[in-house]
PDB file of C-alpha atoms and ligand atoms in Angstrom:
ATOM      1  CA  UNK A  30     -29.048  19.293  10.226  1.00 72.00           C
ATOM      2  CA  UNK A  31     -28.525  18.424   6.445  1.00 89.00           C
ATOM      3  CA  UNK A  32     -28.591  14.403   5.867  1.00 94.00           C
ATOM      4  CA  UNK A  33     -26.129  13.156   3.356  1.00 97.00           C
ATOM      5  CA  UNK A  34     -27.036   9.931   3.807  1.00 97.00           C
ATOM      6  CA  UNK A  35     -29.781   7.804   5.516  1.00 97.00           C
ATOM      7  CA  UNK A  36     -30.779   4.207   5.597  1.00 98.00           C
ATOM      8  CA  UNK A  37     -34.554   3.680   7.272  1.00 98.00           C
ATOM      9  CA  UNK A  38     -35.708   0.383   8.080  1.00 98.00           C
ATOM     10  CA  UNK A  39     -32.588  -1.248   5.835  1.00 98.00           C
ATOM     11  CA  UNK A  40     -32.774  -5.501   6.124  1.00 98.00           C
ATOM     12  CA  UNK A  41     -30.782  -8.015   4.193  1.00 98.00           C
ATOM     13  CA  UNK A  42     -30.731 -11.541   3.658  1.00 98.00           C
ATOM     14  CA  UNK A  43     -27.848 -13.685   2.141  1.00 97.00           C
ATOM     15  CA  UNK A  44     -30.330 -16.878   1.003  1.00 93.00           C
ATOM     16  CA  UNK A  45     -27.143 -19.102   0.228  1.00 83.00           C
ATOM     17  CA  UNK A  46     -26.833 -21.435   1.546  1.00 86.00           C
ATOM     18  CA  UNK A  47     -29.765 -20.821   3.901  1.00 92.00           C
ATOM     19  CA  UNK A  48     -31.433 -17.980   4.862  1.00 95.00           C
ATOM     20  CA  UNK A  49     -29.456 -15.626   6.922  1.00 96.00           C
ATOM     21  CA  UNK A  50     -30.554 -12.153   8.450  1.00 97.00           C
ATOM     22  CA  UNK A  51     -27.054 -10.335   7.860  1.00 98.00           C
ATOM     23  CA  UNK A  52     -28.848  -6.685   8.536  1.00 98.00           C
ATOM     24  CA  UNK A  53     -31.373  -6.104  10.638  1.00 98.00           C
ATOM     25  CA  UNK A  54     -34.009  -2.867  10.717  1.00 98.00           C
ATOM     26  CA  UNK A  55     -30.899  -0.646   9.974  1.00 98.00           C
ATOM     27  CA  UNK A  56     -31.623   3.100  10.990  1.00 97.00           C
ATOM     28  CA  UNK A  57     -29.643   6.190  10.723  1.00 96.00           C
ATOM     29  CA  UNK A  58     -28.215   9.174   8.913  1.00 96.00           C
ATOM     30  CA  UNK A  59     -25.321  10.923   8.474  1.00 96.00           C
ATOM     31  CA  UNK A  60     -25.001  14.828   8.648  1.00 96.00           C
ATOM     32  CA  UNK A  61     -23.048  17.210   6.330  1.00 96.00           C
ATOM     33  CA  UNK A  62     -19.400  17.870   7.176  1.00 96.00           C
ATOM     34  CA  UNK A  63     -19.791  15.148  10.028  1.00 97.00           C
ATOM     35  CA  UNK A  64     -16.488  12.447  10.327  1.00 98.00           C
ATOM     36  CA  UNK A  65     -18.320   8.727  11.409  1.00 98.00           C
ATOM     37  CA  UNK A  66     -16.773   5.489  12.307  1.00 98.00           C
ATOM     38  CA  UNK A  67     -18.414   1.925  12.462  1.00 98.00           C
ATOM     39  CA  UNK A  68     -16.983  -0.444  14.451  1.00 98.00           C
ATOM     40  CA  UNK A  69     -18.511  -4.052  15.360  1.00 97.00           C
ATOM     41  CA  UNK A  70     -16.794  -7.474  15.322  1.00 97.00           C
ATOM     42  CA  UNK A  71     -15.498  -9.465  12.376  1.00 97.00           C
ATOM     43  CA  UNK A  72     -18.767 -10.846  11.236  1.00 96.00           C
ATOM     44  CA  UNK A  73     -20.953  -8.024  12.510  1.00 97.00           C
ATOM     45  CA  UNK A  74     -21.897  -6.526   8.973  1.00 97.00           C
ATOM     46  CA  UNK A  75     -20.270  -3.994   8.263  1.00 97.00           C
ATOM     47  CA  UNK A  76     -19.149  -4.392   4.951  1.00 96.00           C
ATOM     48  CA  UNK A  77     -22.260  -5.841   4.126  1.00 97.00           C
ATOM     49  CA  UNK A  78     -23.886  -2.187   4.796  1.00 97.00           C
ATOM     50  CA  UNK A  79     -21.156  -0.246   3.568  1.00 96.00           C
ATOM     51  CA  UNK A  80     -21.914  -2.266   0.365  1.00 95.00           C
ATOM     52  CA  UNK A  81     -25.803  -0.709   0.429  1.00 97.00           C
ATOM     53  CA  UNK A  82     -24.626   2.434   1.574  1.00 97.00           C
ATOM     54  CA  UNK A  83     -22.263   3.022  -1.111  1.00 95.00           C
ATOM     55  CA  UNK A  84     -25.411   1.978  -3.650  1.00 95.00           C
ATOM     56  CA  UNK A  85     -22.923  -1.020  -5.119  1.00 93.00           C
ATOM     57  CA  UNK A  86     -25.537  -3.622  -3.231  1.00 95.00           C
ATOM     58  CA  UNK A  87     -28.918  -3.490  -4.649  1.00 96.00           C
ATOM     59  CA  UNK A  88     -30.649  -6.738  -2.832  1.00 97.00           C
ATOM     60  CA  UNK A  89     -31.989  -5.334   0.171  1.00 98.00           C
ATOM     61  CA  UNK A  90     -35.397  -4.105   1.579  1.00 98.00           C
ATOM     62  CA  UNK A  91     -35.652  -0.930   2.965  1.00 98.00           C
ATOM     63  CA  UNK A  92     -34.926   2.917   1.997  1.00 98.00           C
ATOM     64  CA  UNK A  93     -31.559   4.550   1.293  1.00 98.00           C
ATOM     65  CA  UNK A  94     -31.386   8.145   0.375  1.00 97.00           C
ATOM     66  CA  UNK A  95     -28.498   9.893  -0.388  1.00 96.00           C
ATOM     67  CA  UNK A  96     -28.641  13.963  -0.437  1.00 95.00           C
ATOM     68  CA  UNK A  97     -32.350  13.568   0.506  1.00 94.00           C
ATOM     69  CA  UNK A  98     -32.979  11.330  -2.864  1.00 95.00           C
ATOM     70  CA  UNK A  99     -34.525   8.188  -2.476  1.00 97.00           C
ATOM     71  CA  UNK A 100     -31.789   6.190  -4.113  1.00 97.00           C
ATOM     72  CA  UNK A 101     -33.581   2.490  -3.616  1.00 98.00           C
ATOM     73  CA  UNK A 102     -35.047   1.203  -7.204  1.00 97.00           C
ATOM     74  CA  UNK A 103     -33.156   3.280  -9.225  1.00 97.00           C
ATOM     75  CA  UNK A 104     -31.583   1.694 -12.253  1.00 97.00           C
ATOM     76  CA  UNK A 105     -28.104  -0.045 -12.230  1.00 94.00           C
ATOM     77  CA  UNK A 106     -27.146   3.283 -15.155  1.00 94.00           C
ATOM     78  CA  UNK A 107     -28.292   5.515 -12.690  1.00 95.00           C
ATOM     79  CA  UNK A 108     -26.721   4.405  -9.607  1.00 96.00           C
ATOM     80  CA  UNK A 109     -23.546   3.995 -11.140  1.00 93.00           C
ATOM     81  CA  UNK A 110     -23.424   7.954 -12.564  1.00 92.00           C
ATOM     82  CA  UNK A 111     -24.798   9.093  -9.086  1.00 94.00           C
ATOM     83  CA  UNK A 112     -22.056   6.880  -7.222  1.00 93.00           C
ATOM     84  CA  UNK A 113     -18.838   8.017  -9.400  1.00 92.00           C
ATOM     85  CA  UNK A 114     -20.768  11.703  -8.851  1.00 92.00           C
ATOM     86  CA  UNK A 115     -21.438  11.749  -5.192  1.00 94.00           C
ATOM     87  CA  UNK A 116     -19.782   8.794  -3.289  1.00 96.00           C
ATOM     88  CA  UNK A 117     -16.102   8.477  -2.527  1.00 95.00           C
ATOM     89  CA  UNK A 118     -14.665   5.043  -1.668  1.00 94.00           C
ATOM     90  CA  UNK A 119     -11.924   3.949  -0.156  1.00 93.00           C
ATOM     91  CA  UNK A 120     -11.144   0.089   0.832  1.00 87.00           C
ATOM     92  CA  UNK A 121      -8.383  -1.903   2.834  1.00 84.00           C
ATOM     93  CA  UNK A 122      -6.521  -2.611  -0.583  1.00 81.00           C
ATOM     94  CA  UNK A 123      -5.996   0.212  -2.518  1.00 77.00           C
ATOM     95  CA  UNK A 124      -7.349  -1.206  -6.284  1.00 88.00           C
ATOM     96  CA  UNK A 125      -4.841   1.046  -8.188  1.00 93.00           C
ATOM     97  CA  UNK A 126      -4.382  -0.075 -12.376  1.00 95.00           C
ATOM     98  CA  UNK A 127      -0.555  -0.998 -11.563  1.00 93.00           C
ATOM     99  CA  UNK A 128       0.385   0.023 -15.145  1.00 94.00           C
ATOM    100  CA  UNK A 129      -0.587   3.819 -14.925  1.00 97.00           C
ATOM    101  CA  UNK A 130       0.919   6.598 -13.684  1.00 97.00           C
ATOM    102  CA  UNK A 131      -0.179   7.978 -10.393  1.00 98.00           C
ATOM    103  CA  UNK A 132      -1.883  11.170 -12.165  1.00 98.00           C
ATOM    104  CA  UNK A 133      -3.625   8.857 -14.541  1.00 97.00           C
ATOM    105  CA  UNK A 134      -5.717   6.880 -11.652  1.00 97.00           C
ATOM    106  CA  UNK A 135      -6.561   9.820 -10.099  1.00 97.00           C
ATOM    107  CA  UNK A 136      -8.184  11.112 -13.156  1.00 97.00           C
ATOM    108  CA  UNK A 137     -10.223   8.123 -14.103  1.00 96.00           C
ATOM    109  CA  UNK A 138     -13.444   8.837 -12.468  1.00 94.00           C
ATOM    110  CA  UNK A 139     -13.370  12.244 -13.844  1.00 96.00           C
ATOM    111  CA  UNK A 140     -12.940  11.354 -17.265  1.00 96.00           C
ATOM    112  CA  UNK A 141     -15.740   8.535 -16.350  1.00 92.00           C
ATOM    113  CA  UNK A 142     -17.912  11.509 -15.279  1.00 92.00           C
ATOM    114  CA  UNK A 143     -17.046  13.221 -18.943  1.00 93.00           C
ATOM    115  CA  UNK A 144     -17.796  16.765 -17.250  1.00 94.00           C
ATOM    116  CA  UNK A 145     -14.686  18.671 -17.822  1.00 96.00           C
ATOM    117  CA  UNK A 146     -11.962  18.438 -20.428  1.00 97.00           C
ATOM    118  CA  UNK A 147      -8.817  16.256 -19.895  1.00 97.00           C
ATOM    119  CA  UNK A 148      -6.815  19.336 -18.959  1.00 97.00           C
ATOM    120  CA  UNK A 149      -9.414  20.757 -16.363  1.00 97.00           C
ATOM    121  CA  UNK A 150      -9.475  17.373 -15.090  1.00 98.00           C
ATOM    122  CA  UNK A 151      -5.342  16.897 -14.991  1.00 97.00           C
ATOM    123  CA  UNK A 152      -4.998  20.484 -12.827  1.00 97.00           C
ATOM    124  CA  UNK A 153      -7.776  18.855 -10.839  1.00 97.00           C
ATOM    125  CA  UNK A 154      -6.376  15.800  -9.964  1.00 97.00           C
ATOM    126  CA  UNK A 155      -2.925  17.319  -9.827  1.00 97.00           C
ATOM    127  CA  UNK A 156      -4.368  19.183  -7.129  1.00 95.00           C
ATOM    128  CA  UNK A 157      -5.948  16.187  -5.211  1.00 94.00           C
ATOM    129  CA  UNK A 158      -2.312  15.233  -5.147  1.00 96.00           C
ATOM    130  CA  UNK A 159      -0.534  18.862  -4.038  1.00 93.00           C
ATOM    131  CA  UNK A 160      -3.141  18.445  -1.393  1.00 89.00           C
ATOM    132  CA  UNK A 161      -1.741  15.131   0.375  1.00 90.00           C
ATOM    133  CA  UNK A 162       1.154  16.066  -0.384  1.00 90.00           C
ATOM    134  CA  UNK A 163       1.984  13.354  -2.580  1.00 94.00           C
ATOM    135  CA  UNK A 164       1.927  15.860  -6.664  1.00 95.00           C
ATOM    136  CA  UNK A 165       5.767  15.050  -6.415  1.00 97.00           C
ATOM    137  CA  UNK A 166       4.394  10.909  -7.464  1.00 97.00           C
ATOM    138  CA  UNK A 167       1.675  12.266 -10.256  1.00 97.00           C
ATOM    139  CA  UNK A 168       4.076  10.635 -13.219  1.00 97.00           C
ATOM    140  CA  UNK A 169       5.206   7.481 -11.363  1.00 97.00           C
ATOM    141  CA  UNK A 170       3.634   3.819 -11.942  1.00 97.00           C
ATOM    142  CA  UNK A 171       1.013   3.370  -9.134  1.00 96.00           C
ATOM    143  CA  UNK A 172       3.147  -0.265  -9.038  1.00 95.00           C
ATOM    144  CA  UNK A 173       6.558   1.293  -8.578  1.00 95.00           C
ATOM    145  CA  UNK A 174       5.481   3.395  -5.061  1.00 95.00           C
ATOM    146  CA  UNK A 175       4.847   2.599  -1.221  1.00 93.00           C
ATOM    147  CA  UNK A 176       1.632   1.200   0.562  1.00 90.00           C
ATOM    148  CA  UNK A 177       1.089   4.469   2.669  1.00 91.00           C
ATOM    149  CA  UNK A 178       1.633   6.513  -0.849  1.00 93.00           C
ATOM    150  CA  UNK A 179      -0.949   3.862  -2.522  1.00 94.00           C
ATOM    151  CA  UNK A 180      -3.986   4.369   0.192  1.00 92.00           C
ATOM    152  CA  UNK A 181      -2.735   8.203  -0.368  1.00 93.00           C
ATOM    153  CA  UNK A 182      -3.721   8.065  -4.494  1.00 96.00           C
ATOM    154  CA  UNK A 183      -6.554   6.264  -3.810  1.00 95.00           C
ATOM    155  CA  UNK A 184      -8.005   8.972  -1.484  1.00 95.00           C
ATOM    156  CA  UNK A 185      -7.100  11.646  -4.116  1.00 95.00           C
ATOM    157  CA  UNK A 186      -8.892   8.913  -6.403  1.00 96.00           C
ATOM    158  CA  UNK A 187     -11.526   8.990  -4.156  1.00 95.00           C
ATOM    159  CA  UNK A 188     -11.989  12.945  -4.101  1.00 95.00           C
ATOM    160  CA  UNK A 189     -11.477  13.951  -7.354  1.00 96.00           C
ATOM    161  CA  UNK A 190     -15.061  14.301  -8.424  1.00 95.00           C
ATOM    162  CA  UNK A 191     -15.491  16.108  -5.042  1.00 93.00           C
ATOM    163  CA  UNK A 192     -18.107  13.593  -3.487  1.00 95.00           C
ATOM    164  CA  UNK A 193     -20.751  14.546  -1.058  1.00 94.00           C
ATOM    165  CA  UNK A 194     -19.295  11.578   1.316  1.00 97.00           C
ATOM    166  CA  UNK A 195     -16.468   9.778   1.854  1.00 97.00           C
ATOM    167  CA  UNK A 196     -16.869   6.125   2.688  1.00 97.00           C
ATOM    168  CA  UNK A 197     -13.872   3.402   3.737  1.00 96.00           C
ATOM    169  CA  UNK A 198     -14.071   0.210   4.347  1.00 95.00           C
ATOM    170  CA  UNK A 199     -11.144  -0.499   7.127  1.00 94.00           C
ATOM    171  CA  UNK A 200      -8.629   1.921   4.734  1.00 92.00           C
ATOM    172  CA  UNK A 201      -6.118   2.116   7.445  1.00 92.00           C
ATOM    173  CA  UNK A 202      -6.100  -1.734   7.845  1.00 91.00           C
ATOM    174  CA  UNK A 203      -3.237  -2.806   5.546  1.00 87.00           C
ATOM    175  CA  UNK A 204      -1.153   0.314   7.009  1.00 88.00           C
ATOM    176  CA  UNK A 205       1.744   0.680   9.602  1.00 90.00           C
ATOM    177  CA  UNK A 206       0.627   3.243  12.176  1.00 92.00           C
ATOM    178  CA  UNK A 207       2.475   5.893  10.851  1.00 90.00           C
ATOM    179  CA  UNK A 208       0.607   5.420   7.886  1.00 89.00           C
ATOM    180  CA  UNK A 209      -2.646   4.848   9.110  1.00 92.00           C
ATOM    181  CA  UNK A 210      -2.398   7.714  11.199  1.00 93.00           C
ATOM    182  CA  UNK A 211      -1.343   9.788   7.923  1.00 91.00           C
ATOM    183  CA  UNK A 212      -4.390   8.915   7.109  1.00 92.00           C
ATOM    184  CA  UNK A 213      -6.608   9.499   9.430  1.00 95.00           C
ATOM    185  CA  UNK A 214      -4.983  13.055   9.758  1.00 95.00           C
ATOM    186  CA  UNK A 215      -5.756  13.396   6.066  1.00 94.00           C
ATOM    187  CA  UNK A 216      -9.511  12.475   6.787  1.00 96.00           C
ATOM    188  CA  UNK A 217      -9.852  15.049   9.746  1.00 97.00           C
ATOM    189  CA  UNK A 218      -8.208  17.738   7.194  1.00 94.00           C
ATOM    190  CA  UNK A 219     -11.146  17.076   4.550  1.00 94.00           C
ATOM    191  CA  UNK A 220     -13.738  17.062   7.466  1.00 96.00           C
ATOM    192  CA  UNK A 221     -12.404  20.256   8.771  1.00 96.00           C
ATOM    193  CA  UNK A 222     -11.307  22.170   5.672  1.00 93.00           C
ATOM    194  CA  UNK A 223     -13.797  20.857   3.203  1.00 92.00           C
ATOM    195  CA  UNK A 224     -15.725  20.098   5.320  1.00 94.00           C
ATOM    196  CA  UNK A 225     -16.368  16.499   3.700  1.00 96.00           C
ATOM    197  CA  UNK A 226     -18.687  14.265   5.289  1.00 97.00           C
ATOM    198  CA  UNK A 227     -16.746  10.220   6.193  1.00 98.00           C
ATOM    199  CA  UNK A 228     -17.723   6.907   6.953  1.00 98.00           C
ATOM    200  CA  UNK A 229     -15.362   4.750   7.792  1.00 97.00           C
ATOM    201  CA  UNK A 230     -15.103   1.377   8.943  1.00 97.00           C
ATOM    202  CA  UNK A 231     -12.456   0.665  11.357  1.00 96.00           C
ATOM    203  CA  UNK A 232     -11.409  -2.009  13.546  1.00 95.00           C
ATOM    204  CA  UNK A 233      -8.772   0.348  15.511  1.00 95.00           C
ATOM    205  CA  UNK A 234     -10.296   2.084  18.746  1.00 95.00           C
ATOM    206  CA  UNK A 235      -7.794   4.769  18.756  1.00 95.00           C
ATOM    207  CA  UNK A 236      -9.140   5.957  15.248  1.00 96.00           C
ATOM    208  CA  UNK A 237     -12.522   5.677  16.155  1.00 97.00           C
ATOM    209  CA  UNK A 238     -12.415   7.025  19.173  1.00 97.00           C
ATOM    210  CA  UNK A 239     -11.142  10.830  17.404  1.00 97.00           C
ATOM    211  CA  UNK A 240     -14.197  10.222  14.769  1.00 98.00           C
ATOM    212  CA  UNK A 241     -17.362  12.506  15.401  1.00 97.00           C
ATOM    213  CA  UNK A 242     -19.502   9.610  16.398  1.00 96.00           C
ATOM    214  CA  UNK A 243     -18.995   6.009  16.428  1.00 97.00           C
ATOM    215  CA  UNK A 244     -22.048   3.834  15.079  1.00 97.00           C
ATOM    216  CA  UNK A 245     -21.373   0.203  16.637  1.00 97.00           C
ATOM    217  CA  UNK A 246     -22.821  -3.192  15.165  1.00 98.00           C
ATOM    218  CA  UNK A 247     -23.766  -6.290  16.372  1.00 98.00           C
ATOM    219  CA  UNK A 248     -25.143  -8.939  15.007  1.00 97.00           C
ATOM    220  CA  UNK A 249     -26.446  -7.128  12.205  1.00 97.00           C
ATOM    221  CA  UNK A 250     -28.081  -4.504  14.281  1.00 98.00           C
ATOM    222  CA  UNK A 251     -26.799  -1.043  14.887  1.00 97.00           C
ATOM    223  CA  UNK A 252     -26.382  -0.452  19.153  1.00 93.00           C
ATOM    224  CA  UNK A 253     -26.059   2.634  20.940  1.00 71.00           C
TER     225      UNK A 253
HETATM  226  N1  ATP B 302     -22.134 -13.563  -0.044  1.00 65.70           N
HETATM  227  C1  ATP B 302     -22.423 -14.005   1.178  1.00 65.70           C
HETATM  228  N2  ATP B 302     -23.235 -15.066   1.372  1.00 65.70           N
HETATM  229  C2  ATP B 302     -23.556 -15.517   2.605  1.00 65.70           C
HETATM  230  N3  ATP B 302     -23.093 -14.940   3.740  1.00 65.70           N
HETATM  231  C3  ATP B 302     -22.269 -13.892   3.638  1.00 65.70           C
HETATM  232  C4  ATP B 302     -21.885 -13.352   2.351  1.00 65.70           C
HETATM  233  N4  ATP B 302     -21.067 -12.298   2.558  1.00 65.70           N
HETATM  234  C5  ATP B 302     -20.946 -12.181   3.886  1.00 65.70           C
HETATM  235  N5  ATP B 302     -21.660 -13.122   4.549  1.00 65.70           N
HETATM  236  C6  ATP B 302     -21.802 -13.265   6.000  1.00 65.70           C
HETATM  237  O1  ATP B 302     -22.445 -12.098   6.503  1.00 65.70           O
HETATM  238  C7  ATP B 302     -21.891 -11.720   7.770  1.00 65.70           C
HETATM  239  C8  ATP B 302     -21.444 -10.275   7.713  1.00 65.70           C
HETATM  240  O2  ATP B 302     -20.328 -10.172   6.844  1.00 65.70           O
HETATM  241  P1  ATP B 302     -19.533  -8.808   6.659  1.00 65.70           P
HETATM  242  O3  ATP B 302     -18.511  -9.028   5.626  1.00 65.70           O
HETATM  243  O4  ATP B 302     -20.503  -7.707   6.447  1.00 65.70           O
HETATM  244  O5  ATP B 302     -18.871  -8.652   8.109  1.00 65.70           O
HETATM  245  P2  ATP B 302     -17.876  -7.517   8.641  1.00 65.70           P
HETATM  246  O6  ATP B 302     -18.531  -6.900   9.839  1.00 65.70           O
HETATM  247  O7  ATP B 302     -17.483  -6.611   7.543  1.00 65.70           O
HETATM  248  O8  ATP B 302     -16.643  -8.379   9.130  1.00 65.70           O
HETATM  249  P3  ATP B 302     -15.046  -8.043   9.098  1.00 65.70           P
HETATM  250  O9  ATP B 302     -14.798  -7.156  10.268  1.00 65.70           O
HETATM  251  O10 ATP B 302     -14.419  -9.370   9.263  1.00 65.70           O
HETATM  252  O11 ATP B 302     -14.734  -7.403   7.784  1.00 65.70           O
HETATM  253  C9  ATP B 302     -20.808 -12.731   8.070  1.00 65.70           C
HETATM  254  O12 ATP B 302     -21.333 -13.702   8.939  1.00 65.70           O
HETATM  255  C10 ATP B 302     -20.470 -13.321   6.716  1.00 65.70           C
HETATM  256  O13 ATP B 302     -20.019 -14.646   6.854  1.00 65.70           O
HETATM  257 MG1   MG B 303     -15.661  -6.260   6.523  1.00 65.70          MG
END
């Protein structure tokens, strides 16, 4: 089995305002085209390690590879171009810029990326958007359309520099469950048809329970 992601021996400490042991001797991987859930109580860490995961938290000991690089040390320049290039993320608000068009957010991270021209990266995008169904809101303002469409552009966000893994921390949590089951059925689409590899944080059973595997927390370590 391919690893797109794994954490050995991954421990963290908040020292303010005393020492706290928020992750403890964290150990696992993820395998290509494989749809995982974490689950744990409020408080468990789970943000905390999605943080780390998603190489946006740097202050940890430990080794996180990503596509079988050792990602740990690497420079805050480097990180960031190997994040935008291979790391999808999705959280419980949907961080939209509220003054540009649906199309236009979509297309950020591409034209971040500077790979392909602005038109390459327009049909791209456009086609991020065909694909949930949503290409009919590419000229709106991302302020002037619904929740559910919101968590929908910031998927398409997400995907448009076609990431080895999709990560989400509780993205179905500010949703009604027609919504959050939208997208859930969007996620099981990308595993299944893309065959994307997710990690996603959820506090709802029911989603879990459909996900490949669920990893559980407690207490900062990873059970079962
Ligand atoms: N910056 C910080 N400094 C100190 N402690 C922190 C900090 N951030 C989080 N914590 C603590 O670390 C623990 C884990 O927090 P984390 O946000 O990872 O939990 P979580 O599992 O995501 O919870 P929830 O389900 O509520 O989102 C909590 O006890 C939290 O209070
Ligand atoms: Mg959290």
């Amino acid at each position: 089995m391919k690893a797109v992601l794994k954490a050995e021996n991954i421990n963290k400490h908040f020292k303010k305002p005393v020492d706290f042991h928020v992750l403890k001797d964290i150990n696992f991987q993820i395998n290509s085209g494989e749809f995982s859930s974490i689950m744990g109580k409020s408080g468990s860490g789970k943000s905390t390690l999605l943080y780390i995961l998603s190489t946006m938290d740097t202050d940890y000991e430990g080794k996180l590879f990503l596509n079988n690089q050792l990602v740990t040390g690497k420079s805050h320049q480097e990180l960031s171009k190997i994040r935008n290039e291979h790391i999808g993320f999705v959280f419980q608000f949907h961080y939209l810029l509220a003054e540009f068009s649906v199309l236009e957010n979509v297309m950020l991270p591409a034209k971040k990326l500077g790979r392909l021209s602005t038109s390459e990266i327009e049909h791209n995008a456009f086609s991020k958007l065909k694909m949930l169904n949503i290409e009919q809101l590419a000229n709106k303002r991302a302020s002037r359309i619904s929740g559910g469409e919101k968590q929908r552009v910031a998927i398409a966000r997400a995907l448009i520099n076609s990431p080895s893994i999709l990560m989400g921390d509780e993205p179905t949590g500010n949703l009604d469950s027609y919504n959050a089951e939208n997208v859930f059925q969007i996620f099981k689409r990308l595993k299944e048809e893309e065959g994307l590899s997710l990690l996603i944080v959820t506090h709802d059973l029911d989603f879990a329970k459909r996900t490949d595997r669920i990893i559980e927390m407690e207490d900062g370590y990873l059970v079962k």
